[in-house]
């Protein structure tokens, strides 16, 4: 298995026009899987996650000259992916028909050929679908990615306290959702 370059090496190579393309390809190889799953937990569907992942890397490529290096490369990429995911969710919610004809995400999840979860996972997706986008994002970053609050604070540009409160509220809503099923 090939060793990925360090972020420091990637940043140096991304700043040089002669090595930029190869470094970008290495960055894509290094972060594609992690970013895909971060996105997938937020937007649920494979095709949406795949499109958002591609948009994330396009935006990263276009903004490469503006990356100052204040944050870690991974944090910068996660922030782009999170913003793209949230924009997708907001656009999807804005496009919901007035008649409510759009199917619930969790109900259509089973038709996704890439979904291999069990009944509990399907129910968790139903519960997640009831959360506001920001709570859903915080919950998925903490629950699925096991991201530390400090890293989330940097990624989402908010305070640790606000994130802990958001996660607690989301977890309580999910718990209440499961309790109503009993």
Short mmCIF file of C-alpha atoms in Angstrom, two decimals:
data_model
loop_
_atom_site.label_atom_id
_atom_site.label_comp_id
_atom_site.label_asym_id
_atom_site.label_seq_id
_atom_site.Cartn_x
_atom_site.Cartn_y
_atom_site.Cartn_z
CA UNK A 1 0.00 0.00 0.00
CA UNK A 2 1.43 3.36 -1.04
CA UNK A 3 2.23 5.84 1.70
CA UNK A 4 0.40 9.15 1.44
CA UNK A 5 2.48 12.30 1.75
CA UNK A 6 2.09 14.32 4.92
CA UNK A 7 -0.13 17.39 4.87
CA UNK A 8 2.95 19.59 5.16
CA UNK A 9 4.45 17.93 2.08
CA UNK A 10 1.17 18.26 0.21
CA UNK A 11 0.85 21.95 1.06
CA UNK A 12 4.40 22.63 -0.14
CA UNK A 13 3.76 20.73 -3.37
CA UNK A 14 0.36 22.38 -3.89
CA UNK A 15 2.01 25.81 -3.74
CA UNK A 16 4.44 24.94 -6.54
CA UNK A 17 2.98 25.09 -10.08
CA UNK A 18 5.25 22.27 -11.27
CA UNK A 19 4.01 19.81 -8.59
CA UNK A 20 0.49 21.14 -8.01
CA UNK A 21 -1.43 18.62 -10.15
CA UNK A 22 0.35 15.56 -8.73
CA UNK A 23 -0.03 16.89 -5.18
CA UNK A 24 -3.71 17.52 -5.75
CA UNK A 25 -4.17 13.95 -6.99
CA UNK A 26 -2.35 12.69 -3.88
CA UNK A 27 -4.60 14.88 -1.71
CA UNK A 28 -7.70 13.45 -3.40
CA UNK A 29 -6.41 9.90 -2.87
CA UNK A 30 -5.62 10.64 0.78
CA UNK A 31 -8.90 12.31 1.72
CA UNK A 32 -11.57 10.94 -0.62
CA UNK A 33 -12.75 8.14 1.61
CA UNK A 34 -12.87 10.16 4.83
CA UNK A 35 -14.62 13.08 3.15
CA UNK A 36 -17.05 10.78 1.37
CA UNK A 37 -18.21 9.25 4.66
CA UNK A 38 -18.44 12.63 6.36
CA UNK A 39 -20.65 13.82 3.52
CA UNK A 40 -22.60 10.57 3.31
CA UNK A 41 -23.62 10.74 6.95
CA UNK A 42 -24.97 14.22 6.40
CA UNK A 43 -26.78 13.73 3.08
CA UNK A 44 -27.56 9.99 3.36
CA UNK A 45 -27.52 8.97 -0.33
CA UNK A 46 -24.50 7.67 -2.22
CA UNK A 47 -25.17 9.61 -5.43
CA UNK A 48 -25.60 12.87 -3.53
CA UNK A 49 -22.48 12.21 -1.45
CA UNK A 50 -20.52 11.37 -4.58
CA UNK A 51 -21.60 14.60 -6.29
CA UNK A 52 -20.83 16.68 -3.19
CA UNK A 53 -17.41 15.03 -2.86
CA UNK A 54 -16.63 15.95 -6.44
CA UNK A 55 -17.84 19.52 -5.84
CA UNK A 56 -15.69 19.67 -2.72
CA UNK A 57 -12.54 18.82 -4.64
CA UNK A 58 -13.45 21.19 -7.49
CA UNK A 59 -13.89 24.02 -4.98
CA UNK A 60 -10.63 23.06 -3.26
CA UNK A 61 -8.79 23.12 -6.60
CA UNK A 62 -10.26 26.52 -7.50
CA UNK A 63 -9.47 27.95 -4.06
CA UNK A 64 -6.02 26.42 -3.70
CA UNK A 65 -4.29 29.80 -4.02
CA UNK A 66 -6.38 31.19 -1.16
CA UNK A 67 -5.47 28.41 1.29
CA UNK A 68 -3.32 30.22 3.85
CA UNK A 69 -2.40 27.21 5.94
CA UNK A 70 -3.85 28.66 9.16
CA UNK A 71 -5.87 25.47 9.57
CA UNK A 72 -4.82 21.92 8.80
CA UNK A 73 -5.38 20.80 5.22
CA UNK A 74 -7.85 18.20 6.46
CA UNK A 75 -9.81 20.84 8.37
CA UNK A 76 -9.96 23.07 5.29
CA UNK A 77 -11.25 20.18 3.17
CA UNK A 78 -13.74 19.10 5.84
CA UNK A 79 -15.03 22.70 6.03
CA UNK A 80 -15.57 22.81 2.27
CA UNK A 81 -17.30 19.41 2.38
CA UNK A 82 -19.47 20.45 5.33
CA UNK A 83 -20.49 23.68 3.60
CA UNK A 84 -21.32 21.82 0.40
CA UNK A 85 -23.32 19.23 2.35
CA UNK A 86 -25.29 21.87 4.22
CA UNK A 87 -25.98 23.77 0.99
CA UNK A 88 -27.27 20.54 -0.54
CA UNK A 89 -29.58 19.87 2.40
CA UNK A 90 -30.88 23.43 2.36
CA UNK A 91 -31.48 23.27 -1.39
CA UNK A 92 -33.28 19.94 -1.00
CA UNK A 93 -35.50 21.37 1.73
CA UNK A 94 -36.18 24.48 -0.33
CA UNK A 95 -37.29 22.27 -3.22
CA UNK A 96 -39.75 20.21 -1.19
CA UNK A 97 -43.13 20.55 -2.85
CA UNK A 98 -45.90 22.37 -1.06
CA UNK A 99 -48.02 19.24 -1.32
CA UNK A 100 -45.37 17.25 0.51
CA UNK A 101 -44.98 14.81 -2.37
CA UNK A 102 -41.24 14.39 -1.88
CA UNK A 103 -40.56 11.15 -0.04
CA UNK A 104 -38.93 11.18 3.36
CA UNK A 105 -35.19 10.51 3.15
CA UNK A 106 -35.30 7.59 5.52
CA UNK A 107 -38.19 5.97 3.65
CA UNK A 108 -36.33 6.12 0.34
CA UNK A 109 -33.03 5.06 1.89
CA UNK A 110 -33.96 1.41 1.51
CA UNK A 111 -34.13 1.83 -2.26
CA UNK A 112 -30.55 3.09 -2.34
CA UNK A 113 -28.46 0.19 -3.75
CA UNK A 114 -25.53 1.29 -1.60
CA UNK A 115 -27.48 1.09 1.65
CA UNK A 116 -26.59 -2.08 3.50
CA UNK A 117 -27.69 -1.05 6.98
CA UNK A 118 -29.97 -2.91 9.25
CA UNK A 119 -33.31 -1.86 10.73
CA UNK A 120 -31.65 0.15 13.52
CA UNK A 121 -29.59 2.13 11.03
CA UNK A 122 -32.71 2.83 8.97
CA UNK A 123 -34.49 4.06 12.08
CA UNK A 124 -31.51 6.22 13.03
CA UNK A 125 -31.65 7.76 9.57
CA UNK A 126 -35.34 8.49 10.13
CA UNK A 127 -34.47 10.20 13.41
CA UNK A 128 -31.64 12.17 11.78
CA UNK A 129 -34.02 13.34 9.08
CA UNK A 130 -36.12 15.08 11.75
CA UNK A 131 -33.18 17.20 12.97
CA UNK A 132 -32.42 20.71 11.74
CA UNK A 133 -29.39 20.70 9.37
CA UNK A 134 -26.87 22.11 11.87
CA UNK A 135 -27.86 19.62 14.62
CA UNK A 136 -27.69 16.80 12.10
CA UNK A 137 -24.24 17.91 11.02
CA UNK A 138 -22.91 18.15 14.57
CA UNK A 139 -24.44 14.80 15.52
CA UNK A 140 -23.01 13.00 12.48
CA UNK A 141 -19.54 14.47 12.95
CA UNK A 142 -19.51 13.41 16.60
CA UNK A 143 -21.35 10.08 16.35
CA UNK A 144 -20.07 8.68 13.05
CA UNK A 145 -16.70 10.41 12.68
CA UNK A 146 -15.99 10.58 16.43
CA UNK A 147 -14.63 14.07 15.86
CA UNK A 148 -13.48 15.97 18.94
CA UNK A 149 -15.44 19.09 19.83
CA UNK A 150 -12.31 21.22 19.47
CA UNK A 151 -11.81 19.97 15.90
CA UNK A 152 -15.48 20.55 15.12
CA UNK A 153 -15.24 24.08 16.53
CA UNK A 154 -12.41 24.83 14.14
CA UNK A 155 -14.18 23.16 11.24
CA UNK A 156 -17.57 24.78 11.81
CA UNK A 157 -16.16 28.04 13.16
CA UNK A 158 -18.20 28.04 16.35
CA UNK A 159 -17.60 27.50 20.05
CA UNK A 160 -17.13 24.16 21.77
CA UNK A 161 -19.97 25.04 24.14
CA UNK A 162 -22.38 25.65 21.28
CA UNK A 163 -21.40 22.34 19.71
CA UNK A 164 -21.86 20.42 22.94
CA UNK A 165 -25.29 21.98 23.40
CA UNK A 166 -26.24 21.21 19.80
CA UNK A 167 -25.06 17.61 20.12
CA UNK A 168 -26.91 17.15 23.42
CA UNK A 169 -30.15 18.52 21.94
CA UNK A 170 -29.78 16.35 18.84
CA UNK A 171 -29.08 13.24 20.93
CA UNK A 172 -32.12 13.99 23.11
CA UNK A 173 -34.33 14.39 20.02
CA UNK A 174 -33.04 11.09 18.65
CA UNK A 175 -33.62 9.39 22.00
CA UNK A 176 -37.16 10.81 22.09
CA UNK A 177 -37.71 9.56 18.53
CA UNK A 178 -36.74 6.03 19.54
CA UNK A 179 -38.84 6.23 22.72
CA UNK A 180 -41.95 7.05 20.67
CA UNK A 181 -41.44 3.79 18.77
CA UNK A 182 -41.80 1.65 21.90
#
